[in-house]
mmCIF file of C-alpha atoms in Angstrom:
data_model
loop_
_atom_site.group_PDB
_atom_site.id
_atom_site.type_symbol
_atom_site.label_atom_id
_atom_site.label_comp_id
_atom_site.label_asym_id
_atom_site.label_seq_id
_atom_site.Cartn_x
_atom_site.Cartn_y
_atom_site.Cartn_z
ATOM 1 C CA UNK A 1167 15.009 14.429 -18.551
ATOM 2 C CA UNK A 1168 12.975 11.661 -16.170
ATOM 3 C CA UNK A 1169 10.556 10.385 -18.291
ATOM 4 C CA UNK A 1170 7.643 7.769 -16.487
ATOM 5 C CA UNK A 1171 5.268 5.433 -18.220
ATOM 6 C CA UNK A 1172 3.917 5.916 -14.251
ATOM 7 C CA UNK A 1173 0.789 3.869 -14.544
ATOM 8 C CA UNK A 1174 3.025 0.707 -15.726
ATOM 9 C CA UNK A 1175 5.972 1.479 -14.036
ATOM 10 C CA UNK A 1176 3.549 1.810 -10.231
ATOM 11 C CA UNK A 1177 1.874 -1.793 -11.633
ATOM 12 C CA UNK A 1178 5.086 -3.514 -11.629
ATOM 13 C CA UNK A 1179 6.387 -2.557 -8.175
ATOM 14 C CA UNK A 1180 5.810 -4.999 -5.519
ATOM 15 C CA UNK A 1181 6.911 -2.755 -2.558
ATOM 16 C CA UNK A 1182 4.892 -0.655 -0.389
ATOM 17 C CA UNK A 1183 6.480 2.622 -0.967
ATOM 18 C CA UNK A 1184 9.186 3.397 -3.769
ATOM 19 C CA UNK A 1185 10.505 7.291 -4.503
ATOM 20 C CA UNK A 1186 11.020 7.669 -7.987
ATOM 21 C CA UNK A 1187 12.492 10.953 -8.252
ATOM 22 C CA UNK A 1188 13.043 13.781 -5.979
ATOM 23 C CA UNK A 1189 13.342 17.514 -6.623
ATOM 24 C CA UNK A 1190 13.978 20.588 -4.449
ATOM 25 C CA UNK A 1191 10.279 20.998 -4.427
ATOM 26 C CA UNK A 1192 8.588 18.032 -5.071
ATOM 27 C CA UNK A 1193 9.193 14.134 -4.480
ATOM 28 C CA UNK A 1194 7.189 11.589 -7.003
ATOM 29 C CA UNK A 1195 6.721 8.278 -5.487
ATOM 30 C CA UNK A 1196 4.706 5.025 -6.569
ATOM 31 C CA UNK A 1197 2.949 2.789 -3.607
ATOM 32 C CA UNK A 1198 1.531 -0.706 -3.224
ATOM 33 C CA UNK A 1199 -0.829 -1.399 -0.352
ATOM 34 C CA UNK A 1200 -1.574 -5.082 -0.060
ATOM 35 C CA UNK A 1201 -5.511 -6.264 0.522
ATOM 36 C CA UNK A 1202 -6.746 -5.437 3.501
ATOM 37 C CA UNK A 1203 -3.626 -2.680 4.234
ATOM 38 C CA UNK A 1204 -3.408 1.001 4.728
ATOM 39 C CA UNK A 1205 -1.390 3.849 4.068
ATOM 40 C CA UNK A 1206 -1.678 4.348 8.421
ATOM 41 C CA UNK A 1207 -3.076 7.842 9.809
ATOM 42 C CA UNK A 1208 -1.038 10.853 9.442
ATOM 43 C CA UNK A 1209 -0.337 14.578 8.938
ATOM 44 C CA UNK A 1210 2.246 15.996 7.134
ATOM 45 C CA UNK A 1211 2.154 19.706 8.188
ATOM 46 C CA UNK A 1212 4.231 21.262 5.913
ATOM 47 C CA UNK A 1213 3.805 19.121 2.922
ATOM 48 C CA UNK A 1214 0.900 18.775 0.421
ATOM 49 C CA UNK A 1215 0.314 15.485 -1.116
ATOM 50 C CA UNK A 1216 -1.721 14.690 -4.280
ATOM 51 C CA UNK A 1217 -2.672 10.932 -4.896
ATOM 52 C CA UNK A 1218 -3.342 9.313 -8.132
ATOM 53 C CA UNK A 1219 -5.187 5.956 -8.328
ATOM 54 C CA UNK A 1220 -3.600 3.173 -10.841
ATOM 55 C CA UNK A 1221 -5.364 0.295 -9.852
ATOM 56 C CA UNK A 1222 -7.630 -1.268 -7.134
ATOM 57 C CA UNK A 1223 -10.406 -0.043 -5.128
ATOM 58 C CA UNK A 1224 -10.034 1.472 -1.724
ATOM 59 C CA UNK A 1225 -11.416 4.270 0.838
ATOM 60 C CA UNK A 1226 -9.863 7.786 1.001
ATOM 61 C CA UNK A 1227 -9.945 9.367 4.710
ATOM 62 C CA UNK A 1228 -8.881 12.816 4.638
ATOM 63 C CA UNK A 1229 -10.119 15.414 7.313
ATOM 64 C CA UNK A 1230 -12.558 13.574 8.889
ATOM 65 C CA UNK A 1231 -14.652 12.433 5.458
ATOM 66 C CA UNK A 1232 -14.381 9.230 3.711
ATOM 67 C CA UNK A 1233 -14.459 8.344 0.032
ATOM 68 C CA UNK A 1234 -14.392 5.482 -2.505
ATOM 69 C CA UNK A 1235 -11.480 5.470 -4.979
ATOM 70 C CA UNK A 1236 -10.946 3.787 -8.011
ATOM 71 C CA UNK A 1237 -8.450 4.356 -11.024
ATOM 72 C CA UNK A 1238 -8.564 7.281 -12.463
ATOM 73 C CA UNK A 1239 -9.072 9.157 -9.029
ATOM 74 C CA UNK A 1240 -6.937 11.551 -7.677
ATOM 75 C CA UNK A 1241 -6.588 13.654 -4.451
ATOM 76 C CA UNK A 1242 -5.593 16.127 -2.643
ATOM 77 C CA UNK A 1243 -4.571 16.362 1.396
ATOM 78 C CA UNK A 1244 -3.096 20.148 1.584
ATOM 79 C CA UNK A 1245 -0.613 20.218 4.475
ATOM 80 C CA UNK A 1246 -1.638 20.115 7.677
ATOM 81 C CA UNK A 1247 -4.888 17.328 7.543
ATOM 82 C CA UNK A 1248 -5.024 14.177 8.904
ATOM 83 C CA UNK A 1249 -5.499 11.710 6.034
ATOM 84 C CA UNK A 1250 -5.324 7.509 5.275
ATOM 85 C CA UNK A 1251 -5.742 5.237 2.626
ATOM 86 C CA UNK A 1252 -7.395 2.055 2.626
ATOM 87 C CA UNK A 1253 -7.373 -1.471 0.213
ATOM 88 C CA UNK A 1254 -10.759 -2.219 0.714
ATOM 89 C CA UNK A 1255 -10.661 -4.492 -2.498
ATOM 90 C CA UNK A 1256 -8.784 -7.787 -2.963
ATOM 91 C CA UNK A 1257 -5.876 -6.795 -5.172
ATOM 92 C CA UNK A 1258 -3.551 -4.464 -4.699
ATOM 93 C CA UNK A 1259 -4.126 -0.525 -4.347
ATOM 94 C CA UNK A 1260 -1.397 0.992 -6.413
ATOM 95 C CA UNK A 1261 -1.157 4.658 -6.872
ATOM 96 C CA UNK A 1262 1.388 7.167 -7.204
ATOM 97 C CA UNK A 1263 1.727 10.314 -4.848
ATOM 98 C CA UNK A 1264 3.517 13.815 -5.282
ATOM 99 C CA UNK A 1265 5.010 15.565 -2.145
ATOM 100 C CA UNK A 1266 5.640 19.142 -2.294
ATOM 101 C CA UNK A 1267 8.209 19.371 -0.707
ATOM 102 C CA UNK A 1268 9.921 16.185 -0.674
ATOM 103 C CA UNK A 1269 8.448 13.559 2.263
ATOM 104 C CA UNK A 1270 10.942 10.848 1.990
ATOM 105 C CA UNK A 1271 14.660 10.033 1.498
ATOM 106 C CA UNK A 1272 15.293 10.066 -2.160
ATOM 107 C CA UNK A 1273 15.657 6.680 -3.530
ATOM 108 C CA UNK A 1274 14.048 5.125 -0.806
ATOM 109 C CA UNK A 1275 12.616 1.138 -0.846
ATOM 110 C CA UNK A 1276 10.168 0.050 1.804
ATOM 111 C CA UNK A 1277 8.962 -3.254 1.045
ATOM 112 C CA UNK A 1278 6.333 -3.277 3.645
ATOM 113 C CA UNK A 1279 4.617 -1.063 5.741
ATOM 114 C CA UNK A 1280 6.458 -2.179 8.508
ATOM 115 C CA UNK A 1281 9.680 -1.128 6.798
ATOM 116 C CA UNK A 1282 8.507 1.697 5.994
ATOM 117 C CA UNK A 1283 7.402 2.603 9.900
ATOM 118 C CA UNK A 1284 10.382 1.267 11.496
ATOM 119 C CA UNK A 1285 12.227 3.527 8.821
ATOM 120 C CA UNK A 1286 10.854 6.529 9.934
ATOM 121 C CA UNK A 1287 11.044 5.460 13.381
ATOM 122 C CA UNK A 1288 14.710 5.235 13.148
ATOM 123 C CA UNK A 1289 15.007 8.829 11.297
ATOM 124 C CA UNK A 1290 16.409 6.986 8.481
ATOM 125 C CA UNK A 1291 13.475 8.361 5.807
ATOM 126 C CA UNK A 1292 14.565 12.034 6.046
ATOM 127 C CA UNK A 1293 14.063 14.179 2.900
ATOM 128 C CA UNK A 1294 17.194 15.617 1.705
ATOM 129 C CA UNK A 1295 17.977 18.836 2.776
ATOM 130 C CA UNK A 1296 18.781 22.006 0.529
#
């Protein structure tokens, strides 16, 4: 059994993006996005994504609207639309996102955004394959 106290557990990571766990459907991971930062632009096409706010204020941008978030807030970006995140407040934004299917390579640490990007760049954040 995985077992997450995932508001406390999202609140006491530092880095940018952390996975968690990772399934054969799903992937949970926990982010950090610094004041002033962003989650960048982007569409997954074949993966749905639902967001869950832990702490700090910030905009939502998903298919062309925009919307304030605050704890407590979740949503959704179904596959296939264009979506970022933004710290609009000065503290941390710290949520936790699932993937269905998996986005990432289980287990992966990005302690930056930058990481994270060159990361992907480099093909080296691949989801596991079945």
């Amino acid at each position: 059994m995985e077992h997450f106290t995932i508001a406390t557990v999202a609140e006491k990571s530092p880095d940018f993006r952390r996975v968690l766990w990772t399934g054969k459907h799903t992937q949970l991971v926990i982010m950090t996005i610094p004041p002033g930062g962003e989650i960048g632009e982007e569409v997954h096409e074949d993966i749905d994504q639902i967001l869950t706010f832990v702490s700090g204020t910030g905009e939502a941008q998903v298919a062309g609207e925009k919307r304030a978030v605050v704890q407590g807030d979740l949503v959704v970006v179904p596959a296939g639309t264009r979506h970022n995140f933004v710290n609009t407040g000065p503290n941390p934004l710290v949520l936790y996102t699932v993937y269905g299917p998996p986005e990432h390579a289980d287990q992966a640490v990005h302690h930056t955004k930058e990481e994270a990007d060159a990361a992907e760049a480099a093909g080296e954040d691949e989801p596991p394959t079945s």
